[in-house]
Coordinates of C-alpha atoms and ligand atoms in Angstrom, one line a residue:
M220 CA 8.7 -29.3 9.6
R221 CA 8.1 -28.0 5.8
T222 CA 8.9 -25.0 4.4
L223 CA 7.1 -23.0 1.7
T224 CA 8.1 -19.8 0.1
G225 CA 6.5 -16.6 -1.0
V226 CA 7.4 -13.1 -1.2
G227 CA 7.9 -11.3 2.5
S228 CA 5.6 -8.4 2.8
T229 CA 5.8 -7.3 6.5
P230 CA 9.4 -8.2 7.7
L231 CA 8.4 -9.5 11.0
S232 CA 7.6 -13.0 12.1
G233 CA 4.7 -14.7 14.0
V234 CA 3.7 -18.3 15.2
G235 CA 0.0 -19.4 15.1
A236 CA -2.5 -22.0 14.3
A237 CA -3.8 -21.9 10.6
R238 CA -7.1 -20.5 9.7
W239 CA -8.5 -20.3 6.3
Y240 CA -10.7 -17.3 5.2
R241 CA -12.9 -18.7 2.8
P242 CA -15.6 -15.7 2.3
E243 CA -17.8 -18.2 0.2
A244 CA -17.7 -21.1 2.4
G245 CA -21.3 -21.5 4.6
L246 CA -23.2 -19.8 1.7
T247 CA -24.5 -22.9 -0.3
L248 CA -27.9 -22.1 -1.3
P249 CA -31.1 -24.3 -0.7
D250 CA -32.6 -25.9 -3.7
R251 CA -35.1 -23.7 -5.3
P252 CA -38.7 -24.3 -4.4
D253 CA -41.6 -23.8 -7.1
P254 CA -42.5 -20.3 -6.8
S255 CA -46.0 -21.3 -6.1
A256 CA -44.8 -22.6 -2.8
V257 CA -42.9 -19.3 -1.8
D258 CA -44.6 -16.8 0.7
A259 CA -43.6 -13.6 -1.2
D260 CA -44.5 -11.3 1.8
A261 CA -42.7 -13.2 4.3
E262 CA -39.7 -13.4 1.8
L263 CA -39.6 -9.6 1.2
A264 CA -39.7 -9.1 5.3
R265 CA -36.7 -11.3 5.4
F266 CA -34.7 -9.5 2.7
A267 CA -35.4 -6.3 4.5
D268 CA -34.3 -7.6 7.8
A269 CA -31.1 -9.0 6.0
R270 CA -30.2 -5.4 4.7
D271 CA -30.5 -4.2 8.1
A272 CA -28.1 -6.8 9.3
A273 CA -25.7 -6.6 6.6
R274 CA -25.8 -2.8 7.2
E275 CA -25.0 -3.3 10.9
S276 CA -22.0 -5.6 10.1
I277 CA -20.7 -3.3 7.4
R278 CA -20.7 -0.4 10.0
D279 CA -19.0 -2.5 12.6
A280 CA -16.5 -3.3 10.0
R281 CA -16.1 0.4 9.4
D282 CA -15.8 1.6 12.7
R283 CA -13.0 -1.0 13.5
A284 CA -11.1 -0.3 10.3
A285 CA -11.2 3.5 11.3
E286 CA -9.9 2.6 14.7
R287 CA -7.3 0.5 13.2
V288 CA -5.9 2.0 10.1
G289 CA -7.7 5.5 9.8
E290 CA -10.6 7.0 8.6
E291 CA -9.1 6.9 4.8
E292 CA -9.0 3.2 4.7
A293 CA -12.2 2.9 6.3
A294 CA -14.2 4.7 3.5
V295 CA -14.3 1.5 1.5
F296 CA -16.9 0.3 3.7
E297 CA -19.1 3.5 3.1
A298 CA -19.2 2.6 -0.7
H299 CA -20.4 -1.1 0.7
E300 CA -23.2 0.5 2.4
Q301 CA -24.1 2.5 -1.0
F302 CA -24.7 -0.8 -2.7
L303 CA -27.4 -1.8 0.0
D304 CA -29.1 1.0 -1.0
D305 CA -28.7 1.2 -4.9
P306 CA -32.3 1.5 -6.1
E307 CA -31.7 -0.7 -9.2
L308 CA -30.2 -3.6 -7.4
V309 CA -32.7 -3.4 -4.7
G310 CA -35.5 -3.0 -6.8
D311 CA -34.9 -6.0 -8.8
I312 CA -34.4 -8.3 -6.0
E313 CA -37.7 -7.3 -4.5
A314 CA -39.5 -7.8 -8.0
A315 CA -37.7 -11.2 -8.1
V316 CA -39.0 -11.9 -4.7
G317 CA -42.6 -10.7 -5.6
D318 CA -42.4 -13.2 -8.4
G319 CA -42.0 -16.3 -6.0
T320 CA -38.0 -16.2 -6.0
P321 CA -36.8 -16.9 -2.3
A322 CA -34.9 -14.0 -0.9
E323 CA -31.5 -15.8 -1.1
H324 CA -31.7 -16.6 -4.6
A325 CA -33.2 -13.4 -5.9
V326 CA -29.9 -11.7 -4.0
H327 CA -27.7 -14.3 -5.7
D328 CA -28.9 -14.1 -9.1
R329 CA -29.1 -9.9 -9.4
F330 CA -25.6 -9.8 -7.8
A331 CA -24.1 -12.5 -10.1
A332 CA -25.4 -10.1 -12.8
A333 CA -24.0 -7.0 -11.5
I334 CA -20.7 -8.7 -10.8
E335 CA -20.3 -9.9 -14.2
Q336 CA -21.0 -6.5 -15.7
F337 CA -18.1 -5.1 -13.6
E338 CA -15.5 -7.9 -14.3
A339 CA -16.2 -7.2 -18.0
L340 CA -15.1 -3.9 -17.7
D341 CA -11.5 -4.4 -17.1
G342 CA -9.4 -1.9 -15.3
P343 CA -10.0 -0.2 -12.1
M344 CA -13.9 -0.8 -12.2
A345 CA -13.5 -4.5 -12.2
E346 CA -12.1 -4.0 -8.8
R347 CA -15.7 -2.7 -7.8
A348 CA -16.7 -6.7 -8.5
D349 CA -14.8 -7.6 -5.0
D350 CA -16.7 -4.9 -3.5
L351 CA -20.3 -6.2 -4.8
R352 CA -19.1 -10.1 -3.6
D353 CA -18.3 -8.4 -0.2
V354 CA -21.8 -7.0 0.1
R355 CA -23.6 -10.3 -1.6
D356 CA -21.8 -12.5 1.2
R357 CA -22.9 -10.3 4.0
L358 CA -26.4 -10.4 2.8
L359 CA -26.6 -14.3 2.0
R360 CA -24.9 -14.8 5.4
A361 CA -27.9 -12.9 7.3
L362 CA -30.5 -14.8 5.0
L363 CA -29.2 -18.2 5.4
N364 CA -28.6 -17.5 9.2
T365 CA -32.4 -17.1 9.4
R366 CA -33.3 -20.0 7.5
T367 CA -34.3 -23.1 9.6
D368 CA -35.1 -25.2 6.9
T369 CA -31.9 -25.7 5.7
D370 CA -28.3 -27.2 6.9
A371 CA -25.9 -25.2 5.0
D372 CA -22.7 -26.0 5.9
D373 CA -21.1 -23.1 7.7
G374 CA -18.3 -25.2 9.5
A375 CA -15.7 -23.7 7.5
A376 CA -16.9 -20.0 6.9
L377 CA -14.8 -17.4 8.8
A378 CA -17.1 -14.5 8.6
D379 CA -15.9 -12.1 11.1
L380 CA -12.4 -11.0 10.3
G381 CA -12.5 -8.5 13.0
D382 CA -12.7 -11.0 15.8
L383 CA -10.4 -13.8 15.4
P384 CA -9.1 -15.7 18.2
A385 CA -5.4 -14.8 19.2
G386 CA -2.8 -16.5 17.4
T387 CA -4.3 -16.9 14.4
V388 CA -2.5 -17.2 11.1
L389 CA -4.7 -16.3 8.4
L390 CA -4.7 -18.1 5.3
A391 CA -6.3 -16.8 2.3
E392 CA -6.4 -16.9 -1.7
R393 CA -5.9 -13.5 -1.5
L394 CA -6.9 -10.6 0.7
T395 CA -9.0 -7.2 -0.4
P396 CA -7.8 -3.9 1.3
S397 CA -11.1 -3.8 3.2
D398 CA -10.5 -7.5 4.7
T399 CA -7.2 -6.4 5.6
A400 CA -8.2 -3.2 7.3
E401 CA -10.5 -5.3 9.7
L402 CA -7.9 -7.5 11.1
D403 CA -7.3 -7.0 14.9
P404 CA -3.3 -7.0 14.7
D405 CA -3.0 -8.2 18.5
A406 CA -5.1 -11.5 17.3
V407 CA -3.5 -11.8 14.0
A408 CA 0.0 -13.8 14.4
G409 CA 0.6 -13.6 10.5
I410 CA -1.0 -13.7 7.2
A411 CA 0.1 -15.8 4.1
T412 CA -1.8 -15.5 0.6
V413 CA -1.9 -18.0 -2.2
S414 CA -1.4 -14.9 -4.7
G415 CA -0.8 -11.1 -4.6
G416 CA 2.4 -9.2 -4.1
R417 CA 4.1 -7.2 -1.8
T418 CA 3.1 -3.5 -3.4
A419 CA -0.5 -4.5 -3.6
H420 CA -2.5 -2.2 -1.1
A421 CA -3.6 -5.0 1.1
A422 CA 0.1 -5.8 1.7
I423 CA 0.9 -2.2 2.3
I424 CA -2.0 -2.3 5.1
A425 CA -0.8 -5.2 6.7
R426 CA 2.7 -3.9 6.9
S427 CA 1.2 -0.4 8.6
L428 CA -0.6 -3.0 11.1
S429 CA 2.8 -4.6 11.7
I430 CA 1.2 -8.0 11.1
P431 CA 3.7 -10.5 9.6
A432 CA 2.9 -11.2 6.1
V433 CA 4.2 -13.7 3.2
V434 CA 2.0 -13.0 -0.1
G435 CA 2.1 -15.0 -3.2
V436 CA 3.0 -18.5 -1.8
G437 CA 1.1 -20.1 -4.7
E438 CA -0.3 -23.7 -4.6
P439 CA 1.5 -25.5 -2.1
L440 CA -0.2 -23.1 0.5
R441 CA -3.7 -24.7 -0.3
E442 CA -2.5 -28.1 1.0
V443 CA -2.2 -26.5 4.8
E444 CA -4.9 -27.5 6.7
D445 CA -6.9 -25.4 9.3
G446 CA -5.3 -25.9 12.8
A447 CA -1.7 -26.4 11.4
E448 CA 1.0 -24.7 13.3
L449 CA 2.7 -22.2 11.2
L450 CA 5.7 -19.9 11.3
V451 CA 5.1 -16.9 9.1
D452 CA 8.6 -15.2 8.5
G453 CA 8.1 -12.1 6.5
T454 CA 11.6 -11.2 6.5
D455 CA 12.6 -14.4 4.7
G456 CA 9.6 -14.6 2.6
R457 CA 8.8 -18.1 3.9
V458 CA 6.0 -20.0 5.8
V459 CA 7.1 -23.1 7.7
V460 CA 4.4 -25.8 8.6
D461 CA 5.0 -27.4 12.0
P462 CA 8.2 -25.3 12.8
D463 CA 10.6 -27.4 15.1
A464 CA 11.9 -25.5 18.4
A465 CA 15.1 -24.2 16.8
T466 CA 13.0 -22.4 14.1
R467 CA 10.4 -21.3 16.3
G468 CA 13.0 -19.9 18.9
G469 CA 14.3 -17.7 16.3
V470 CA 11.1 -15.8 16.1
G471 CA 10.6 -12.6 18.2
S472 CA 14.4 -12.0 19.1
A473 CA 14.4 -10.0 15.9
A474 CA 12.9 -7.1 17.2
A475 CA 15.3 -4.4 17.4
P476 CA 15.4 -2.0 20.2
V477 CA 13.8 1.6 19.3
V478 CA 16.5 4.2 18.9
T479 CA 15.3 7.5 19.3
E480 CA 18.2 9.9 18.7
R481 CA 20.0 10.1 15.2
V482 CA 22.3 7.4 14.2
S483 CA 25.9 7.5 13.0
T484 CA 28.2 4.9 11.7
A485 CA 30.7 3.6 14.1
D486 CA 33.3 6.2 12.5
G487 CA 31.0 9.1 12.7
R488 CA 28.9 9.4 9.6
S489 CA 25.2 10.4 10.3
I490 CA 22.7 8.8 8.4
E491 CA 19.0 9.8 8.4
V492 CA 16.6 7.0 9.0
A493 CA 13.1 8.1 8.1
A494 CA 9.6 6.5 7.6
N495 CA 7.4 6.3 4.6
V496 CA 3.8 7.3 5.4
G497 CA 1.0 6.0 3.3
S498 CA -2.1 6.9 5.4
E499 CA -2.5 9.2 8.6
A500 CA -2.5 6.1 10.9
E501 CA 0.9 5.7 10.2
I502 CA 2.3 8.7 11.5
A503 CA 1.9 7.6 15.2
P504 CA 4.1 4.3 14.5
A505 CA 6.8 6.3 12.8
T506 CA 7.2 8.6 16.0
E507 CA 6.8 5.6 18.3
R508 CA 9.7 3.6 16.2
G509 CA 12.0 6.5 16.4
A510 CA 12.1 7.7 12.7
D511 CA 14.1 10.9 12.0
G512 CA 11.1 12.6 10.3
I513 CA 9.3 11.5 7.1
G514 CA 11.2 10.6 3.8
L515 CA 8.4 9.9 1.8
F516 CA 4.6 11.2 2.7
R517 CA 2.6 9.5 -0.2
S518 CA 0.3 12.3 -0.6
E519 CA -2.0 10.3 -3.1
F520 CA -3.6 8.6 -0.1
L521 CA -5.4 11.9 0.7
F522 CA -7.1 11.5 -2.7
Y523 CA -8.2 7.8 -2.2
D524 CA -11.7 6.4 -1.5
R525 CA -13.6 9.8 -1.6
E526 CA -15.9 11.3 -4.1
T527 CA -14.0 14.5 -4.9
P528 CA -10.6 15.7 -4.6
P529 CA -9.3 16.9 -1.1
T530 CA -9.4 20.8 -0.7
E531 CA -6.2 22.8 0.0
E532 CA -7.6 23.0 3.6
D533 CA -7.8 19.3 4.1
Q534 CA -4.2 18.8 2.5
Y535 CA -2.8 21.8 4.6
E536 CA -4.1 20.0 7.9
A537 CA -2.7 16.8 6.7
V538 CA 0.6 18.1 6.1
T539 CA 0.7 20.3 9.1
A540 CA -0.3 17.1 11.5
A541 CA 2.9 15.3 9.9
L542 CA 4.8 18.4 10.6
S543 CA 3.6 18.7 14.2
A544 CA 4.6 14.9 14.8
F545 CA 8.0 15.7 13.7
P546 CA 8.7 19.3 14.9
D547 CA 12.5 18.9 14.6
D548 CA 12.7 16.7 11.5
R549 CA 12.2 16.9 7.8
V550 CA 8.8 15.7 6.2
V551 CA 9.1 15.1 2.4
V552 CA 5.9 15.2 0.9
R553 CA 5.8 14.1 -2.6
T554 CA 3.1 15.7 -4.8
L555 CA 0.3 13.7 -6.1
D556 CA 1.8 10.5 -7.8
I557 CA -1.6 8.8 -9.1
G558 CA -2.0 6.9 -12.4
G559 CA -1.0 3.4 -13.6
D560 CA -1.4 1.2 -10.6
K561 CA -2.8 4.3 -8.3
R562 CA -6.4 4.8 -9.1
V563 CA -8.6 7.6 -8.2
P564 CA -12.2 6.8 -9.6
Y565 CA -13.5 10.6 -9.8
L566 CA -10.5 11.7 -11.8
D567 CA -11.5 9.5 -15.0
L568 CA -7.7 8.8 -15.6
P569 CA -6.9 6.8 -19.0
D570 CA -7.0 2.9 -18.5
E571 CA -3.7 2.0 -19.3
A572 CA -2.0 -1.5 -19.3
N573 CA 1.0 -2.6 -17.3
P574 CA 3.9 -1.5 -16.6
F575 CA 2.6 2.0 -16.4
L576 CA 4.6 3.8 -18.9
G577 CA 2.0 6.4 -19.5
R578 CA 0.4 9.3 -18.0
R579 CA 1.2 9.6 -14.2
G580 CA 2.7 11.2 -11.4
I581 CA 4.4 14.6 -12.4
R582 CA 3.1 14.2 -16.0
L583 CA -0.6 14.3 -14.7
S584 CA 0.3 17.2 -12.6
L585 CA 1.9 19.2 -15.0
G586 CA -0.6 18.1 -17.7
E587 CA -4.2 18.0 -17.6
H588 CA -4.5 18.1 -13.5
R589 CA -2.6 21.1 -13.3
D590 CA -5.4 22.5 -10.9
L591 CA -4.9 19.7 -8.6
F592 CA -0.9 20.5 -8.2
E593 CA -1.3 24.0 -7.8
T594 CA -4.0 23.2 -5.0
Q595 CA -1.5 21.0 -3.4
L596 CA 1.3 23.4 -3.8
R597 CA -0.8 26.0 -2.1
A598 CA -1.5 23.8 0.7
L599 CA 2.2 22.8 1.3
L600 CA 3.5 26.3 0.9
R601 CA 1.2 27.5 3.5
A602 CA 2.1 24.4 5.7
A603 CA 5.8 25.4 5.4
A604 CA 5.2 28.7 7.2
H605 CA 3.4 26.7 10.2
E606 CA 5.1 25.7 13.3
G607 CA 7.8 22.9 12.2
G608 CA 7.5 24.1 8.6
E609 CA 11.1 24.8 8.1
G610 CA 11.3 21.0 7.9
L611 CA 9.1 20.5 5.1
A612 CA 10.6 19.3 1.7
V613 CA 8.4 18.5 -1.3
M614 CA 9.2 16.3 -3.9
F615 CA 8.1 15.4 -7.5
P616 CA 7.5 11.8 -8.7
L617 CA 8.5 10.0 -11.8
V618 CA 10.6 12.8 -13.1
S619 CA 12.1 12.0 -16.4
R620 CA 12.7 15.6 -18.3
I621 CA 14.6 18.6 -17.1
E622 CA 11.6 20.7 -18.4
E623 CA 9.4 19.0 -15.9
V624 CA 11.7 20.0 -13.0
E625 CA 11.8 23.6 -14.3
D626 CA 8.2 23.7 -14.7
A627 CA 7.3 22.4 -11.5
I628 CA 9.8 25.0 -9.9
S629 CA 8.1 27.9 -11.8
A630 CA 4.6 26.4 -10.4
V631 CA 5.9 26.7 -7.2
E632 CA 7.0 30.2 -7.8
S633 CA 4.0 31.3 -9.2
V634 CA 2.0 29.9 -6.4
A635 CA 4.2 31.8 -3.9
A636 CA 3.7 34.9 -5.8
D637 CA -0.4 34.4 -5.6
L638 CA -0.1 33.6 -1.7
D639 CA 2.1 37.0 -1.6
G640 CA -0.6 39.0 -3.4
E641 CA -3.2 37.4 -1.2
G642 CA -1.2 38.3 1.9
V643 CA -1.6 34.6 3.1
D644 CA 1.4 33.0 5.1
H645 CA 3.8 30.8 3.2
A646 CA 7.2 29.7 2.6
V647 CA 9.0 27.9 -0.1
P648 CA 10.2 24.5 1.2
E649 CA 13.2 22.4 0.1
L650 CA 12.4 20.7 -3.3
G651 CA 13.4 17.4 -4.8
A652 CA 12.9 14.9 -7.5
M653 CA 12.2 11.3 -6.9
V654 CA 14.9 9.1 -8.9
E655 CA 12.5 6.7 -10.4
T656 CA 13.4 6.3 -14.3
P657 CA 16.4 5.5 -16.1
A658 CA 16.4 9.1 -17.6
A659 CA 16.3 10.5 -14.2
V660 CA 19.3 8.3 -13.4
F661 CA 21.0 9.8 -16.6
L662 CA 20.2 13.5 -15.8
A663 CA 20.7 13.2 -12.3
D664 CA 23.7 15.7 -12.3
R665 CA 21.3 18.3 -13.7
L666 CA 18.4 17.6 -11.6
A667 CA 20.8 18.0 -8.5
E668 CA 22.1 21.2 -9.8
R669 CA 18.5 22.6 -9.5
L670 CA 17.0 20.9 -6.9
D671 CA 17.9 20.5 -2.9
F672 CA 17.8 16.6 -2.9
L673 CA 17.0 13.6 -4.9
S674 CA 15.2 10.6 -3.3
I675 CA 15.7 7.2 -5.2
G676 CA 12.4 5.2 -5.4
T677 CA 13.7 1.7 -6.2
N678 CA 10.2 0.1 -6.5
D679 CA 9.6 2.0 -9.8
L680 CA 13.2 2.2 -10.6
T681 CA 13.9 -1.5 -10.7
Q682 CA 10.7 -2.1 -12.8
Y683 CA 12.1 0.6 -15.1
V684 CA 15.5 -0.4 -15.4
M685 CA 14.7 -3.9 -15.8
A686 CA 11.7 -3.8 -17.8
A687 CA 10.0 -5.8 -15.2
D688 CA 6.6 -5.1 -13.8
R689 CA 6.4 -4.7 -10.1
E690 CA 3.1 -6.6 -9.6
N691 CA 3.9 -9.4 -11.7
D692 CA 5.0 -12.3 -9.7
G693 CA 6.5 -14.1 -12.9
V694 CA 9.3 -11.6 -13.1
D695 CA 10.4 -11.6 -9.5
A696 CA 14.0 -12.5 -10.8
Y697 CA 14.0 -9.5 -12.7
H698 CA 12.5 -7.0 -10.1
D699 CA 15.5 -7.2 -7.9
P700 CA 17.0 -4.1 -6.8
L701 CA 20.3 -5.9 -6.2
H702 CA 20.7 -6.7 -10.0
P703 CA 23.9 -5.0 -11.0
A704 CA 22.2 -2.8 -13.5
V705 CA 20.1 -1.3 -10.6
L706 CA 23.2 -0.9 -8.1
R707 CA 24.8 1.0 -11.2
A708 CA 21.9 3.1 -11.4
I709 CA 22.0 4.1 -7.9
D710 CA 25.8 4.7 -7.7
R711 CA 25.5 6.8 -10.7
T712 CA 22.7 8.9 -9.1
V713 CA 24.9 9.3 -5.9
S714 CA 28.0 10.1 -7.9
A715 CA 26.4 12.7 -10.0
A716 CA 24.9 14.8 -7.2
A717 CA 28.3 14.4 -5.3
G718 CA 29.5 17.7 -7.1
T719 CA 26.6 19.6 -6.0
D720 CA 24.8 20.7 -2.6
A721 CA 21.9 18.3 -3.2
W722 CA 21.5 15.5 -0.5
V723 CA 20.6 12.0 -1.8
G724 CA 18.1 9.7 -0.1
M725 CA 16.3 6.3 -0.8
C726 CA 12.6 5.8 -0.4
G727 CA 12.0 2.6 -2.1
E728 CA 11.4 -0.5 -0.2
M729 CA 15.1 -1.5 -0.7
A730 CA 16.0 1.2 1.9
G731 CA 14.2 -0.6 4.5
D732 CA 16.1 -4.1 4.6
P733 CA 18.7 -4.0 7.4
A734 CA 20.7 -6.8 5.4
L735 CA 21.4 -4.2 2.8
T736 CA 22.2 -1.0 5.1
E737 CA 26.0 -1.4 4.7
L738 CA 25.8 -1.6 1.2
L739 CA 23.8 1.7 0.9
V740 CA 25.8 3.7 3.5
G741 CA 28.8 2.2 1.3
L742 CA 26.9 3.8 -1.7
G743 CA 26.9 6.9 -0.3
L744 CA 23.2 7.7 0.7
D745 CA 22.7 10.4 3.0
E746 CA 18.8 9.1 4.0
L747 CA 16.9 5.9 4.0
S748 CA 13.2 6.0 4.4
M749 CA 11.0 2.9 5.0
S750 CA 8.1 1.4 6.5
A751 CA 8.1 2.5 10.3
V752 CA 8.5 -1.2 11.1
T753 CA 12.0 -1.6 10.0
V754 CA 13.0 1.6 11.4
P755 CA 14.6 0.3 14.5
A756 CA 16.6 -2.4 12.9
V757 CA 18.0 0.1 10.2
K758 CA 19.0 2.5 13.0
N759 CA 20.6 -0.5 15.0
R760 CA 22.4 -1.7 12.1
V761 CA 24.0 1.8 10.8
S762 CA 25.4 2.2 14.2
E763 CA 27.5 -0.9 13.8
I764 CA 28.9 0.1 10.2
D765 CA 32.3 1.4 9.4
S766 CA 32.0 3.5 6.4
A767 CA 35.5 2.8 4.8
E768 CA 34.4 -1.1 5.2
A769 CA 30.9 -0.2 3.7
T770 CA 32.5 1.7 0.7
A771 CA 34.8 -1.4 0.2
L772 CA 31.8 -3.8 0.1
A773 CA 29.7 -1.3 -2.2
D774 CA 32.6 -1.4 -4.4
E775 CA 32.9 -5.1 -4.6
A776 CA 29.3 -5.5 -5.1
L777 CA 29.4 -3.0 -8.2
A778 CA 32.0 -5.0 -9.7
R779 CA 29.6 -8.0 -10.1
E780 CA 27.7 -9.2 -13.1
T781 CA 24.8 -11.1 -11.8
R782 CA 22.5 -10.7 -8.8
T783 CA 23.7 -13.8 -7.5
E784 CA 27.1 -13.0 -7.4
V785 CA 26.1 -9.6 -5.6
R786 CA 24.0 -11.8 -3.2
D787 CA 27.1 -13.6 -2.5
V788 CA 29.1 -10.6 -1.9
L789 CA 26.6 -9.4 0.6
G790 CA 25.7 -12.7 2.1
V791 CA 22.2 -12.6 1.3
D792 CA 20.1 -15.2 -0.1
G793 CA 16.9 -14.9 -2.2
E794 CA 17.0 -16.9 -5.3
Ligands
PEP1009 C1 9.3 3.9 -5.5 O1 8.8 3.7 -6.7 O2 10.2 3.2 -5.1 C2 8.3 4.6 -4.5 C3 8.8 5.0 -3.3 O3 7.0 5.3 -4.8 P1 6.0 4.0 -4.7 O4 6.2 3.0 -4.1 O5 4.7 4.9 -4.0 O6 5.6 4.1 -6.3
MG1010 MG1 7.3 5.0 -7.2

């Protein structure tokens, strides 16, 4: 038995047989023949057939992804199909084939040039290179499959991610969002990757599919061979090779029973346990796992993978669907939080280097993209008048100034006045701010006076308090919400709101760790919002807690000076 460590991404465990995903394997090109020996017409026909086959496989992948993770995520495959029809790419390949280049070499050469061009662009456009690789590999696979005069090594290839045998633990250098969206959660027992972080898009999709995942395992993962038995433990961030019976035995028993009712601590303090939702497909799992509503509806997902922004009607429908799923609960919609790591191609956002201290979140909504903000507010105020709309709450991301909150509140009032004038049904929902910046922590008392609630976003708050990029594996030891500085920021926020009517929740990933529930209850949070998969465990944990003991635990943790000491107090490891 050997244990490799990485970053736990989906807090579930699974055991299965290792299978490397090597998208490039089996795609070795045959030697280039002399152009005079190439039958150009036959090669053109092979290229046309390969385009048809690639199109079919892209459409299959799209349909599978739409079924498993929703239309929004599946849209990436439509972009892939467009590459197959790109007149420049196709024209150049056909010209090369006409000049005596075999189809697979022509595809390989032309795509290599295009990939290089995208890679040189830096920033989000560079990600298109991955899409091009995906399309190139589908074409090459189709071409090499029909070539009978080569013995291309396809033994190690694993082309069809959507059709893996049950009990597969998928190993990869890293996975793209489109790879992950294709996976069948019933067949894939776990995922482990060499690189990548837990806030990466692919990791979030794996979480929404409830596939156990450990990311960023590093070099040692490469030594694991196909067929090895692996335990992927996404709770503790470890991959165990050849687990012994005791280690395997612990797996599966951890699944907590679903609790549909509201929960209170053993001494009767009620804690709302809500779900974070980052795609339409995550709403059903949130209801199935007994979430008390939605504590973070990341509205930016409505803006991804499309050519133009969603209309007021699109947004109204998405929000009212969420309200209908939770007719008796609160649904907290965060207004658009794009910029930095969250890209939307059609908005031509500035390319800014990490760690995203620039134009993002509310800064864009109140600045150059106020039109988008107002459209979104119209949809939200209309949704607040829809059945179940009294449970709607709206919060603003990345707040750092009182002026922003005042400006956002004025925007809400002016949209309400417009809707009044037009005779359109609407209501003003609860309004809140995310506490994600040190500035918001220091101003929390003033924010709480003006708003109905605050929701602490520990993913960003930790990166800004600690000056540690949340996407950078090299500063994991800094990007730790259990650092005393972050705990003090949380404590200060809750205390600042205590003298007001505002409630305080937490929607960062920290909220979903049952090992930290007692601490968070002790710190005084009223609501915890998390990936649906962890809702049952946290609800069960809340009912075991005594709030006086929780307060004492929080006080003890707050008195510590290092993250190691805090972890000792809480009895959690993770150095
Ligand atoms: C956060 O920053 O903690 C948060 C919940 O927002 P996101 O992860 O979407 O930035
Ligand atoms: Mg955030």
